[in-house]
Amino acid sequence: MLSVENVFYRPKEKAEQADQRKARFHQAEGDHLTLLAVYNAWKQNKFSNVWCYENFVQQRSLKRAQDIRKQILGIMNRHKLDILSCGRQTGLVQEAICSGFFRNAAKRDPKEGYRTLVDSQVVYIHPSSSIYHQQPEWLCYHELVFTTKEYMREICVINPKWLVESAPKFFKLGDSIRLSKMKKEQQIQPLYNKFEEPNS
């Protein structure tokens, strides 16, 4: 779903209705799971064109995602890899996304937006995100786009411990002196700055 064009469309004359339909798919865990909910709903409706039209969803984008899914399943079958669904354990999907995009992790900044963990850049949740009004403490994103601000697109809520577990050479738990038990669990420091030479 991340490899396809925009899944939702928003015609000017039906903008409010399109927003309401899109909101039905919103998942508290973020945009990746929102996109998964859209795909699964399309599948449950037998890949219907009418369903796409009624829900302001780009059928072409979903068909492209379906093609990519078939390719991935083919690769997995050739390599005799087990194909397992997460079922209702969506935390497994979030953790997998975190392990793949750990360099794109960000933490909410008390003063302004979010700060990326790698280079402390100020970034913001894109208004089109399903979690725009949530403002979670920790997240990772698929890409940054610059318009009036540096916005994060395709965002996933994460648990900070996943960063240490999935990238222990990149992140470590921070100094816990004088931190409460809750803060100890959330204190993470990056070990690497992408703008510096590794041995400097």
Tab-separated table of C-alpha atoms in Angstrom, residues 29 46 49 91 102 108 146:
chain	number	residue	atom	x	y	z
A	29	GLU	CA	-2.388	2.817	15.598
A	46	LYS	CA	-15.183	-8.878	-3.270
A	49	ASN	CA	-15.639	-1.136	-8.081
A	91	GLY	CA	0.890	-4.671	17.501
A	102	PHE	CA	13.620	2.762	12.955
A	108	ARG	CA	6.737	14.464	20.564
A	146	PHE	CA	7.947	19.790	2.769
